[in-house]
């Protein structure tokens, strides 16, 4: 097992052009984070002019992940997390939620974005009882991810694999399914898969805005049907209520029904 905190080598960090908008920083801006620049704010504002609901989607996605982690720790007894496609640090990161409930939890973050690598130290705080680590790796290279993650996680013990808004960046759907399948195949029975991604068939305004963004030359993000998102869980046991709009997954008590947004996700157990 690794030390409680594994810090990226500063020599590995790459120069970042802050004059060009970047998807991770735009998402951070929508979440209300501080790690963004005027170019990102301008691009984010241009998107919200077409589809203001993107801010709700971004924040609902984050809240869904927080509720997933709370369930995994408090109800499923999970103490290990492999978070692939981490994105920029914001509030309520995986290790913060998990270790608040179980200080001994161990978390490995994975991303290959130089912007995320530059800010990875914010992810690498840990309780003394637990551990966090960061891997600079591409989601398309599951073998590398698993090899390095094994230095922090014990893959003979149940582990939660988190794929939050990352599979949409894999253009080929069958490749995306194969990646999720390979990572889950390395985890023992009793492990869990958490997936959420932007969905088609719910909000045509969102779809037009995202299609326009993808055609702008930015790194594309592919919306998928609810059926395609559900298929990522094939062979696993879905936790109730199944694959739903992220706002509808075990919502916290409140007045009225949750707003349905074009972001679907679920959580499933490996039998």
GROMACS .gro file of C-alpha atoms in nm:
model
  271
    1UNK     CA    1   0.000   0.000   0.000
    2UNK     CA    2   0.110   0.357  -0.063
    3UNK     CA    3   0.172   0.641   0.179
    4UNK     CA    4  -0.146   0.830   0.276
    5UNK     CA    5  -0.080   1.092   0.007
    6UNK     CA    6   0.085   1.037  -0.330
    7UNK     CA    7   0.187   1.366  -0.490
    8UNK     CA    8   0.236   1.414  -0.867
    9UNK     CA    9   0.589   1.499  -0.980
   10UNK     CA   10   0.601   1.876  -1.061
   11UNK     CA   11   0.828   1.796  -1.354
   12UNK     CA   12   0.540   1.613  -1.516
   13UNK     CA   13   0.316   1.921  -1.519
   14UNK     CA   14   0.269   2.084  -1.857
   15UNK     CA   15   0.238   2.447  -1.956
   16UNK     CA   16  -0.127   2.552  -1.967
   17UNK     CA   17  -0.265   2.810  -2.211
   18UNK     CA   18  -0.520   3.010  -2.014
   19UNK     CA   19  -0.616   3.221  -2.316
   20UNK     CA   20  -0.802   2.927  -2.472
   21UNK     CA   21  -1.123   2.800  -2.307
   22UNK     CA   22  -1.099   2.454  -2.162
   23UNK     CA   23  -1.385   2.213  -2.090
   24UNK     CA   24  -1.266   2.120  -1.738
   25UNK     CA   25  -1.233   2.486  -1.642
   26UNK     CA   26  -1.572   2.571  -1.797
   27UNK     CA   27  -1.733   2.290  -1.592
   28UNK     CA   28  -1.553   2.426  -1.286
   29UNK     CA   29  -1.698   2.770  -1.362
   30UNK     CA   30  -2.052   2.629  -1.385
   31UNK     CA   31  -1.997   2.454  -1.051
   32UNK     CA   32  -1.904   2.785  -0.892
   33UNK     CA   33  -1.533   2.697  -0.860
   34UNK     CA   34  -1.236   2.932  -0.874
   35UNK     CA   35  -1.006   2.743  -1.113
   36UNK     CA   36  -1.106   2.916  -1.435
   37UNK     CA   37  -1.004   3.217  -1.642
   38UNK     CA   38  -1.179   3.490  -1.847
   39UNK     CA   39  -1.171   3.276  -2.161
   40UNK     CA   40  -1.347   2.994  -1.977
   41UNK     CA   41  -1.604   3.230  -1.828
   42UNK     CA   42  -1.677   3.375  -2.171
   43UNK     CA   43  -1.723   3.030  -2.324
   44UNK     CA   44  -1.935   2.917  -2.029
   45UNK     CA   45  -2.153   3.227  -2.053
   46UNK     CA   46  -2.195   3.177  -2.429
   47UNK     CA   47  -2.318   2.822  -2.365
   48UNK     CA   48  -2.559   2.930  -2.093
   49UNK     CA   49  -2.705   3.193  -2.322
   50UNK     CA   50  -2.818   2.908  -2.547
   51UNK     CA   51  -2.897   2.666  -2.264
   52UNK     CA   52  -2.910   2.813  -1.912
   53UNK     CA   53  -2.995   2.470  -1.771
   54UNK     CA   54  -2.635   2.351  -1.809
   55UNK     CA   55  -2.553   2.501  -1.468
   56UNK     CA   56  -2.831   2.295  -1.310
   57UNK     CA   57  -2.701   1.983  -1.488
   58UNK     CA   58  -2.346   2.042  -1.368
   59UNK     CA   59  -2.448   2.095  -1.007
   60UNK     CA   60  -2.703   1.813  -1.011
   61UNK     CA   61  -2.435   1.579  -1.144
   62UNK     CA   62  -2.207   1.670  -0.855
   63UNK     CA   63  -2.486   1.622  -0.602
   64UNK     CA   64  -2.566   1.280  -0.754
   65UNK     CA   65  -2.205   1.173  -0.707
   66UNK     CA   66  -2.207   1.292  -0.346
   67UNK     CA   67  -2.522   1.088  -0.273
   68UNK     CA   68  -2.369   0.784  -0.446
   69UNK     CA   69  -2.060   0.802  -0.231
   70UNK     CA   70  -2.261   0.849   0.087
   71UNK     CA   71  -2.466   0.539   0.002
   72UNK     CA   72  -2.154   0.339  -0.082
   73UNK     CA   73  -1.986   0.422   0.247
   74UNK     CA   74  -2.282   0.424   0.484
   75UNK     CA   75  -2.502   0.150   0.339
   76UNK     CA   76  -2.278  -0.068   0.122
   77UNK     CA   77  -1.970  -0.056   0.347
   78UNK     CA   78  -1.731   0.041   0.065
   79UNK     CA   79  -1.394   0.180   0.173
   80UNK     CA   80  -1.208   0.195  -0.160
   81UNK     CA   81  -1.279   0.423  -0.458
   82UNK     CA   82  -1.131   0.443  -0.807
   83UNK     CA   83  -1.246   0.776  -0.954
   84UNK     CA   84  -1.160   0.787  -1.326
   85UNK     CA   85  -1.199   1.117  -1.509
   86UNK     CA   86  -1.172   1.319  -1.192
   87UNK     CA   87  -1.191   1.671  -1.332
   88UNK     CA   88  -1.081   1.980  -1.147
   89UNK     CA   89  -1.105   1.981  -0.767
   90UNK     CA   90  -1.418   2.150  -0.633
   91UNK     CA   91  -1.615   2.121  -0.312
   92UNK     CA   92  -1.734   1.777  -0.204
   93UNK     CA   93  -1.463   1.577  -0.382
   94UNK     CA   94  -1.480   1.198  -0.354
   95UNK     CA   95  -1.222   1.169  -0.076
   96UNK     CA   96  -1.381   1.449   0.124
   97UNK     CA   97  -1.724   1.285   0.121
   98UNK     CA   98  -1.592   0.932   0.177
   99UNK     CA   99  -1.341   1.011   0.451
  100UNK     CA  100  -1.585   1.233   0.636
  101UNK     CA  101  -1.799   0.922   0.681
  102UNK     CA  102  -1.517   0.666   0.701
  103UNK     CA  103  -1.173   0.813   0.777
  104UNK     CA  104  -1.003   0.489   0.669
  105UNK     CA  105  -1.133   0.517   0.310
  106UNK     CA  106  -0.875   0.499   0.029
  107UNK     CA  107  -0.924   0.689  -0.295
  108UNK     CA  108  -0.737   0.689  -0.626
  109UNK     CA  109  -0.810   0.968  -0.872
  110UNK     CA  110  -0.734   0.930  -1.243
  111UNK     CA  111  -0.717   1.196  -1.515
  112UNK     CA  112  -0.487   1.279  -1.807
  113UNK     CA  113  -0.567   1.648  -1.833
  114UNK     CA  114  -0.267   1.873  -1.763
  115UNK     CA  115  -0.500   2.126  -1.605
  116UNK     CA  116  -0.622   1.865  -1.358
  117UNK     CA  117  -0.267   1.746  -1.293
  118UNK     CA  118  -0.162   2.102  -1.212
  119UNK     CA  119  -0.431   2.121  -0.944
  120UNK     CA  120  -0.410   1.761  -0.826
  121UNK     CA  121  -0.249   1.855  -0.496
  122UNK     CA  122  -0.586   1.990  -0.384
  123UNK     CA  123  -0.718   1.635  -0.423
  124UNK     CA  124  -0.433   1.482  -0.229
  125UNK     CA  125  -0.530   1.553   0.126
  126UNK     CA  126  -0.617   1.258   0.340
  127UNK     CA  127  -0.697   1.147   0.689
  128UNK     CA  128  -0.414   0.966   0.866
  129UNK     CA  129  -0.618   0.646   0.859
  130UNK     CA  130  -0.691   0.658   0.486
  131UNK     CA  131  -0.506   0.743   0.165
  132UNK     CA  132  -0.545   0.936  -0.158
  133UNK     CA  133  -0.342   0.909  -0.477
  134UNK     CA  134  -0.351   1.060  -0.825
  135UNK     CA  135  -0.269   0.881  -1.151
  136UNK     CA  136  -0.192   1.071  -1.471
  137UNK     CA  137  -0.348   0.828  -1.719
  138UNK     CA  138  -0.600   0.812  -2.002
  139UNK     CA  139  -0.936   0.644  -1.951
  140UNK     CA  140  -0.861   0.452  -2.271
  141UNK     CA  141  -0.570   0.277  -2.097
  142UNK     CA  142  -0.742   0.070  -1.826
  143UNK     CA  143  -0.442  -0.162  -1.786
  144UNK     CA  144  -0.216   0.126  -1.679
  145UNK     CA  145  -0.484   0.258  -1.446
  146UNK     CA  146  -0.528  -0.078  -1.276
  147UNK     CA  147  -0.155  -0.146  -1.249
  148UNK     CA  148  -0.077   0.184  -1.075
  149UNK     CA  149  -0.395   0.196  -0.867
  150UNK     CA  150  -0.302  -0.139  -0.715
  151UNK     CA  151  -0.029   0.046  -0.525
  152UNK     CA  152  -0.297   0.219  -0.315
  153UNK     CA  153  -0.605  -0.003  -0.345
  154UNK     CA  154  -0.639  -0.371  -0.256
  155UNK     CA  155  -0.826  -0.523  -0.549
  156UNK     CA  156  -0.914  -0.831  -0.346
  157UNK     CA  157  -1.153  -0.605  -0.149
  158UNK     CA  158  -1.475  -0.449  -0.283
  159UNK     CA  159  -1.408  -0.121  -0.461
  160UNK     CA  160  -1.631   0.145  -0.614
  161UNK     CA  161  -1.546   0.249  -0.970
  162UNK     CA  162  -1.665   0.601  -1.047
  163UNK     CA  163  -1.706   0.710  -1.410
  164UNK     CA  164  -1.871   1.049  -1.377
  165UNK     CA  165  -1.913   1.244  -1.701
  166UNK     CA  166  -1.612   1.072  -1.854
  167UNK     CA  167  -1.753   0.805  -2.087
  168UNK     CA  168  -1.911   1.078  -2.300
  169UNK     CA  169  -1.557   1.181  -2.394
  170UNK     CA  170  -1.503   0.838  -2.552
  171UNK     CA  171  -1.646   0.887  -2.900
  172UNK     CA  172  -1.691   0.518  -2.984
  173UNK     CA  173  -1.973   0.376  -2.773
  174UNK     CA  174  -1.850   0.016  -2.786
  175UNK     CA  175  -1.506   0.130  -2.675
  176UNK     CA  176  -1.665   0.315  -2.384
  177UNK     CA  177  -1.849  -0.003  -2.282
  178UNK     CA  178  -1.531  -0.206  -2.316
  179UNK     CA  179  -1.340   0.034  -2.090
  180UNK     CA  180  -1.604   0.016  -1.817
  181UNK     CA  181  -1.618  -0.362  -1.855
  182UNK     CA  182  -1.241  -0.408  -1.830
  183UNK     CA  183  -1.213  -0.193  -1.518
  184UNK     CA  184  -1.502  -0.374  -1.349
  185UNK     CA  185  -1.360  -0.713  -1.446
  186UNK     CA  186  -1.056  -0.639  -1.228
  187UNK     CA  187  -1.271  -0.571  -0.922
  188UNK     CA  188  -1.403  -0.847  -0.694
  189UNK     CA  189  -1.766  -0.937  -0.626
  190UNK     CA  190  -1.929  -0.683  -0.400
  191UNK     CA  191  -1.772  -0.394  -0.592
  192UNK     CA  192  -1.984  -0.117  -0.742
  193UNK     CA  193  -2.001   0.086  -1.064
  194UNK     CA  194  -2.123   0.446  -1.059
  195UNK     CA  195  -2.188   0.609  -1.398
  196UNK     CA  196  -2.353   0.935  -1.496
  197UNK     CA  197  -2.346   1.113  -1.831
  198UNK     CA  198  -2.536   1.366  -2.036
  199UNK     CA  199  -2.838   1.209  -2.202
  200UNK     CA  200  -3.026   1.242  -2.529
  201UNK     CA  201  -3.401   1.224  -2.567
  202UNK     CA  202  -3.486   1.452  -2.274
  203UNK     CA  203  -3.406   1.813  -2.364
  204UNK     CA  204  -3.368   1.915  -2.731
  205UNK     CA  205  -3.234   2.260  -2.636
  206UNK     CA  206  -2.951   2.096  -2.444
  207UNK     CA  207  -2.881   1.867  -2.736
  208UNK     CA  208  -2.855   2.157  -2.979
  209UNK     CA  209  -2.626   2.348  -2.745
  210UNK     CA  210  -2.399   2.047  -2.697
  211UNK     CA  211  -2.389   1.965  -3.068
  212UNK     CA  212  -2.291   2.326  -3.140
  213UNK     CA  213  -2.019   2.308  -2.875
  214UNK     CA  214  -1.885   1.984  -3.023
  215UNK     CA  215  -1.870   2.137  -3.372
  216UNK     CA  216  -1.682   2.444  -3.246
  217UNK     CA  217  -1.350   2.263  -3.237
  218UNK     CA  218  -1.362   2.204  -2.862
  219UNK     CA  219  -1.294   1.857  -2.723
  220UNK     CA  220  -1.630   1.688  -2.793
  221UNK     CA  221  -1.856   1.534  -2.533
  222UNK     CA  222  -2.105   1.281  -2.669
  223UNK     CA  223  -2.455   1.268  -2.525
  224UNK     CA  224  -2.603   0.919  -2.515
  225UNK     CA  225  -2.950   0.774  -2.488
  226UNK     CA  226  -3.080   0.652  -2.154
  227UNK     CA  227  -3.071   0.299  -2.296
  228UNK     CA  228  -2.704   0.334  -2.386
  229UNK     CA  229  -2.620   0.465  -2.040
  230UNK     CA  230  -2.815   0.180  -1.883
  231UNK     CA  231  -2.619  -0.075  -2.086
  232UNK     CA  232  -2.298   0.023  -1.906
  233UNK     CA  233  -2.444  -0.171  -1.612
  234UNK     CA  234  -2.509  -0.496  -1.801
  235UNK     CA  235  -2.431  -0.795  -1.580
  236UNK     CA  236  -2.452  -0.590  -1.261
  237UNK     CA  237  -2.728  -0.548  -1.004
  238UNK     CA  238  -2.871  -0.198  -1.018
  239UNK     CA  239  -2.939  -0.024  -0.689
  240UNK     CA  240  -3.288   0.125  -0.671
  241UNK     CA  241  -3.418   0.338  -0.837
  242UNK     CA  242  -3.202   0.219  -1.129
  243UNK     CA  243  -3.086   0.451  -1.408
  244UNK     CA  244  -3.273   0.778  -1.376
  245UNK     CA  245  -3.221   1.150  -1.416
  246UNK     CA  246  -2.949   1.232  -1.162
  247UNK     CA  247  -3.187   1.454  -0.967
  248UNK     CA  248  -3.417   1.154  -0.913
  249UNK     CA  249  -3.152   0.919  -0.771
  250UNK     CA  250  -3.232   0.899  -0.399
  251UNK     CA  251  -3.298   1.273  -0.368
  252UNK     CA  252  -3.271   1.442  -0.033
  253UNK     CA  253  -3.606   1.526   0.131
  254UNK     CA  254  -3.766   1.844   0.009
  255UNK     CA  255  -4.089   1.993  -0.118
  256UNK     CA  256  -4.210   1.885  -0.460
  257UNK     CA  257  -4.070   1.639  -0.712
  258UNK     CA  258  -3.710   1.684  -0.833
  259UNK     CA  259  -3.662   1.858  -1.167
  260UNK     CA  260  -3.579   1.609  -1.442
  261UNK     CA  261  -3.254   1.704  -1.618
  262UNK     CA  262  -3.081   1.556  -1.923
  263UNK     CA  263  -2.817   1.378  -1.720
  264UNK     CA  264  -2.876   1.015  -1.628
  265UNK     CA  265  -2.692   0.785  -1.397
  266UNK     CA  266  -2.708   0.490  -1.167
  267UNK     CA  267  -2.519   0.269  -0.929
  268UNK     CA  268  -2.484  -0.109  -0.954
  269UNK     CA  269  -2.326  -0.394  -0.758
  270UNK     CA  270  -2.110  -0.667  -0.904
  271UNK     CA  271  -2.260  -1.001  -0.795
   0.00000   0.00000   0.00000
